[in-house]
Amino acid sequence: MYNTKAYSAASATSPLASDTIARRNPTDHDVQLEILFCGICHSDLHSVRNEWSSVMPTIYPIVPGHEIVGRVTKVGSAVTKYKPGDLAGVGCMVDSDGACPHCKAGLENFCPDLTLTFNSKDKHKTAPVTYGGYSDSIVVDERFVLRVPTNLDLAGVAPLLCAGITTYSPLRHWGVTKGKKVGVVGLGGLGHMGVKFAHAFGAHVVVFTTSPDKTEDALRLGADEVVISRNTSEIQKHAGSFDFILDTVSAKHDINTYLNLLGLDGNITSGGDHAAKAAGL
Ligand SMILES: [Zn+2]
Ligand SMILES: [Zn+2]
């Protein structure tokens, strides 16, 4: 094992503070990264404050962070995909059983024995639970390390590892392409990604937000229309017209408003749901 600097919280009411944590030395299949950037996700805050205690109670100290971008510093003897000096990323998960039907189908994010990047039981027993990306260094099985192209802004890459995949995945799964009409509900961390992806896929994008002052941002990110969702009559103008709606709101809200906006065989996906989001779905 070796020590690395991290930011950890000691309890649900403690601020994050500088700390030193242990990491395992890379095993044969591991990649060691020097962490250059890590996004701050809403899930980090929920976990630090133990707000998901009923489904995934926080074990303290917690080191959050699952939008990790870094440079490979060392690789195990059996690693084939990475070498020292490569840019790489790590998202919401760092291991799975590799044996269940989901893993065999390449859908490890649905594995019942998934190891999340932080606050998950540490199979290597370096610590009681996994520690995330608010640290200088991390060691991850190469199956859960992602290649990062060298032509990208690395700070901008970090949020792709959670907010990005959380929105990219449903947009692709439900076939959002040119000519489709897509609604994005909420313009926070997830919503702004959803707008950019849907716009890039060629869809007609309508953003629903409770905040009129987000209109300019929504348009700048690629929205074709912005509807202030407190305005019921404006919403109803879109009744029955959407192919797909991505609901990114994590606060309590009435989904029936948006169900009514779907066209025949349309789909609405909730990406703001806490459990789904924590799993990077
Ligand atoms: Zn996240
Ligand atoms: Zn599995």
PDB file of N, CA and C in Angstrom, residues 120-163:
ATOM      1  N   SER A 120     -18.310   2.094  -1.367  1.00  0.00           N
ATOM      2  CA  SER A 120     -18.698   0.713  -1.659  1.00  0.00           C
ATOM      3  C   SER A 120     -17.696  -0.181  -0.933  1.00  0.00           C
ATOM      4  N   LYS A 121     -18.131  -1.374  -0.532  1.00  0.00           N
ATOM      5  CA  LYS A 121     -17.209  -2.293   0.140  1.00  0.00           C
ATOM      6  C   LYS A 121     -15.959  -2.495  -0.723  1.00  0.00           C
ATOM      7  N   ASP A 122     -14.793  -2.333  -0.114  1.00  0.00           N
ATOM      8  CA  ASP A 122     -13.535  -2.463  -0.853  1.00  0.00           C
ATOM      9  C   ASP A 122     -13.112  -3.936  -0.882  1.00  0.00           C
ATOM     10  N   LYS A 123     -13.241  -4.556  -2.054  1.00  0.00           N
ATOM     11  CA  LYS A 123     -12.903  -5.985  -2.179  1.00  0.00           C
ATOM     12  C   LYS A 123     -11.432  -6.255  -1.872  1.00  0.00           C
ATOM     13  N   HIS A 124     -10.610  -5.228  -2.091  1.00  0.00           N
ATOM     14  CA  HIS A 124      -9.168  -5.406  -1.855  1.00  0.00           C
ATOM     15  C   HIS A 124      -8.790  -5.154  -0.400  1.00  0.00           C
ATOM     16  N   LYS A 125      -9.770  -4.729   0.388  1.00  0.00           N
ATOM     17  CA  LYS A 125      -9.573  -4.515   1.831  1.00  0.00           C
ATOM     18  C   LYS A 125      -8.474  -3.496   2.155  1.00  0.00           C
ATOM     19  N   THR A 126      -8.231  -2.579   1.239  1.00  0.00           N
ATOM     20  CA  THR A 126      -7.285  -1.500   1.526  1.00  0.00           C
ATOM     21  C   THR A 126      -7.866  -0.612   2.617  1.00  0.00           C
ATOM     22  N   ALA A 127      -9.182  -0.482   2.598  1.00  0.00           N
ATOM     23  CA  ALA A 127      -9.935   0.293   3.583  1.00  0.00           C
ATOM     24  C   ALA A 127     -11.315  -0.363   3.649  1.00  0.00           C
ATOM     25  N   PRO A 128     -12.134  -0.022   4.622  1.00  0.00           N
ATOM     26  CA  PRO A 128     -13.475  -0.645   4.676  1.00  0.00           C
ATOM     27  C   PRO A 128     -14.288  -0.381   3.413  1.00  0.00           C
ATOM     28  N   VAL A 129     -14.165   0.823   2.875  1.00  0.00           N
ATOM     29  CA  VAL A 129     -14.903   1.168   1.653  1.00  0.00           C
ATOM     30  C   VAL A 129     -13.968   1.816   0.643  1.00  0.00           C
ATOM     31  N   THR A 130     -14.455   1.877  -0.597  1.00  0.00           N
ATOM     32  CA  THR A 130     -13.670   2.516  -1.651  1.00  0.00           C
ATOM     33  C   THR A 130     -13.625   4.024  -1.423  1.00  0.00           C
ATOM     34  N   TYR A 131     -12.523   4.616  -1.851  1.00  0.00           N
ATOM     35  CA  TYR A 131     -12.344   6.063  -1.747  1.00  0.00           C
ATOM     36  C   TYR A 131     -12.263   6.641  -3.159  1.00  0.00           C
ATOM     37  N   GLY A 132     -12.945   7.778  -3.362  1.00  0.00           N
ATOM     38  CA  GLY A 132     -13.109   8.326  -4.698  1.00  0.00           C
ATOM     39  C   GLY A 132     -12.042   9.309  -5.144  1.00  0.00           C
ATOM     40  N   GLY A 133     -12.440  10.165  -6.059  1.00  0.00           N
ATOM     41  CA  GLY A 133     -11.488  10.967  -6.818  1.00  0.00           C
ATOM     42  C   GLY A 133     -11.057  12.283  -6.226  1.00  0.00           C
ATOM     43  N   TYR A 134     -11.577  12.632  -5.043  1.00  0.00           N
ATOM     44  CA  TYR A 134     -11.076  13.853  -4.400  1.00  0.00           C
ATOM     45  C   TYR A 134      -9.734  13.519  -3.759  1.00  0.00           C
ATOM     46  N   SER A 135      -8.799  13.114  -4.574  1.00  0.00           N
ATOM     47  CA  SER A 135      -7.502  12.662  -4.074  1.00  0.00           C
ATOM     48  C   SER A 135      -6.464  12.806  -5.189  1.00  0.00           C
ATOM     49  N   ASP A 136      -5.229  12.574  -4.857  1.00  0.00           N
ATOM     50  CA  ASP A 136      -4.142  12.768  -5.825  1.00  0.00           C
ATOM     51  C   ASP A 136      -3.914  11.550  -6.706  1.00  0.00           C
ATOM     52  N   SER A 137      -4.355  10.382  -6.247  1.00  0.00           N
ATOM     53  CA  SER A 137      -4.008   9.145  -6.950  1.00  0.00           C
ATOM     54  C   SER A 137      -5.082   8.100  -6.691  1.00  0.00           C
ATOM     55  N   ILE A 138      -5.279   7.198  -7.676  1.00  0.00           N
ATOM     56  CA  ILE A 138      -6.241   6.107  -7.505  1.00  0.00           C
ATOM     57  C   ILE A 138      -5.749   4.893  -8.274  1.00  0.00           C
ATOM     58  N   VAL A 139      -6.150   3.706  -7.826  1.00  0.00           N
ATOM     59  CA  VAL A 139      -5.784   2.453  -8.486  1.00  0.00           C
ATOM     60  C   VAL A 139      -7.073   1.715  -8.836  1.00  0.00           C
ATOM     61  N   VAL A 140      -7.238   1.402 -10.120  1.00  0.00           N
ATOM     62  CA  VAL A 140      -8.503   0.834 -10.610  1.00  0.00           C
ATOM     63  C   VAL A 140      -8.216  -0.292 -11.602  1.00  0.00           C
ATOM     64  N   ASP A 141      -9.015  -1.354 -11.530  1.00  0.00           N
ATOM     65  CA  ASP A 141      -8.934  -2.447 -12.499  1.00  0.00           C
ATOM     66  C   ASP A 141      -9.093  -1.877 -13.914  1.00  0.00           C
ATOM     67  N   GLU A 142      -8.270  -2.336 -14.842  1.00  0.00           N
ATOM     68  CA  GLU A 142      -8.292  -1.731 -16.182  1.00  0.00           C
ATOM     69  C   GLU A 142      -9.645  -1.842 -16.883  1.00  0.00           C
ATOM     70  N   ARG A 143     -10.483  -2.817 -16.469  1.00  0.00           N
ATOM     71  CA  ARG A 143     -11.813  -2.939 -17.081  1.00  0.00           C
ATOM     72  C   ARG A 143     -12.679  -1.710 -16.811  1.00  0.00           C
ATOM     73  N   PHE A 144     -12.333  -0.952 -15.775  1.00  0.00           N
ATOM     74  CA  PHE A 144     -13.147   0.211 -15.408  1.00  0.00           C
ATOM     75  C   PHE A 144     -12.401   1.528 -15.603  1.00  0.00           C
ATOM     76  N   VAL A 145     -11.356   1.460 -16.412  1.00  0.00           N
ATOM     77  CA  VAL A 145     -10.606   2.658 -16.775  1.00  0.00           C
ATOM     78  C   VAL A 145     -10.959   2.995 -18.222  1.00  0.00           C
ATOM     79  N   LEU A 146     -11.171   4.262 -18.484  1.00  0.00           N
ATOM     80  CA  LEU A 146     -11.614   4.685 -19.814  1.00  0.00           C
ATOM     81  C   LEU A 146     -10.546   5.530 -20.486  1.00  0.00           C
ATOM     82  N   ARG A 147     -10.437   5.323 -21.784  1.00  0.00           N
ATOM     83  CA  ARG A 147      -9.451   6.102 -22.539  1.00  0.00           C
ATOM     84  C   ARG A 147      -9.959   7.525 -22.754  1.00  0.00           C
ATOM     85  N   VAL A 148      -9.086   8.493 -22.598  1.00  0.00           N
ATOM     86  CA  VAL A 148      -9.443   9.906 -22.821  1.00  0.00           C
ATOM     87  C   VAL A 148      -8.609  10.435 -23.988  1.00  0.00           C
ATOM     88  N   PRO A 149      -9.285  10.910 -25.042  1.00  0.00           N
ATOM     89  CA  PRO A 149      -8.535  11.448 -26.194  1.00  0.00           C
ATOM     90  C   PRO A 149      -7.664  12.642 -25.781  1.00  0.00           C
ATOM     91  N   THR A 150      -6.539  12.791 -26.435  1.00  0.00           N
ATOM     92  CA  THR A 150      -5.585  13.840 -26.046  1.00  0.00           C
ATOM     93  C   THR A 150      -6.005  15.229 -26.520  1.00  0.00           C
ATOM     94  N   ASN A 151      -7.004  15.286 -27.406  1.00  0.00           N
ATOM     95  CA  ASN A 151      -7.376  16.607 -27.959  1.00  0.00           C
ATOM     96  C   ASN A 151      -8.483  17.293 -27.150  1.00  0.00           C
ATOM     97  N   LEU A 152      -8.845  16.746 -26.016  1.00  0.00           N
ATOM     98  CA  LEU A 152      -9.948  17.328 -25.244  1.00  0.00           C
ATOM     99  C   LEU A 152      -9.450  18.170 -24.073  1.00  0.00           C
ATOM    100  N   ASP A 153     -10.292  19.121 -23.656  1.00  0.00           N
ATOM    101  CA  ASP A 153     -10.041  19.908 -22.453  1.00  0.00           C
ATOM    102  C   ASP A 153     -10.312  18.985 -21.260  1.00  0.00           C
ATOM    103  N   LEU A 154      -9.286  18.653 -20.497  1.00  0.00           N
ATOM    104  CA  LEU A 154      -9.429  17.611 -19.466  1.00  0.00           C
ATOM    105  C   LEU A 154     -10.400  18.000 -18.356  1.00  0.00           C
ATOM    106  N   ALA A 155     -10.418  19.276 -17.992  1.00  0.00           N
ATOM    107  CA  ALA A 155     -11.373  19.699 -16.961  1.00  0.00           C
ATOM    108  C   ALA A 155     -12.801  19.497 -17.476  1.00  0.00           C
ATOM    109  N   GLY A 156     -12.999  19.722 -18.767  1.00  0.00           N
ATOM    110  CA  GLY A 156     -14.317  19.540 -19.369  1.00  0.00           C
ATOM    111  C   GLY A 156     -14.695  18.083 -19.528  1.00  0.00           C
ATOM    112  N   VAL A 157     -13.708  17.205 -19.580  1.00  0.00           N
ATOM    113  CA  VAL A 157     -13.977  15.768 -19.717  1.00  0.00           C
ATOM    114  C   VAL A 157     -14.578  15.207 -18.425  1.00  0.00           C
ATOM    115  N   ALA A 158     -14.112  15.711 -17.274  1.00  0.00           N
ATOM    116  CA  ALA A 158     -14.492  15.100 -15.996  1.00  0.00           C
ATOM    117  C   ALA A 158     -16.007  14.887 -15.845  1.00  0.00           C
ATOM    118  N   PRO A 159     -16.841  15.902 -16.072  1.00  0.00           N
ATOM    119  CA  PRO A 159     -18.285  15.673 -15.870  1.00  0.00           C
ATOM    120  C   PRO A 159     -18.902  14.671 -16.840  1.00  0.00           C
ATOM    121  N   LEU A 160     -18.207  14.347 -17.925  1.00  0.00           N
ATOM    122  CA  LEU A 160     -18.735  13.330 -18.842  1.00  0.00           C
ATOM    123  C   LEU A 160     -18.802  11.966 -18.154  1.00  0.00           C
ATOM    124  N   LEU A 161     -17.951  11.770 -17.135  1.00  0.00           N
ATOM    125  CA  LEU A 161     -17.846  10.452 -16.506  1.00  0.00           C
ATOM    126  C   LEU A 161     -19.042  10.085 -15.632  1.00  0.00           C
ATOM    127  N   CYS A 162     -19.862  11.082 -15.244  1.00  0.00           N
ATOM    128  CA  CYS A 162     -21.111  10.743 -14.528  1.00  0.00           C
ATOM    129  C   CYS A 162     -22.285  11.467 -15.172  1.00  0.00           C
ATOM    130  N   ALA A 163     -22.317  12.783 -15.066  1.00  0.00           N
ATOM    131  CA  ALA A 163     -23.435  13.524 -15.665  1.00  0.00           C
ATOM    132  C   ALA A 163     -23.523  13.223 -17.159  1.00  0.00           C
TER     133      ALA A 163
END
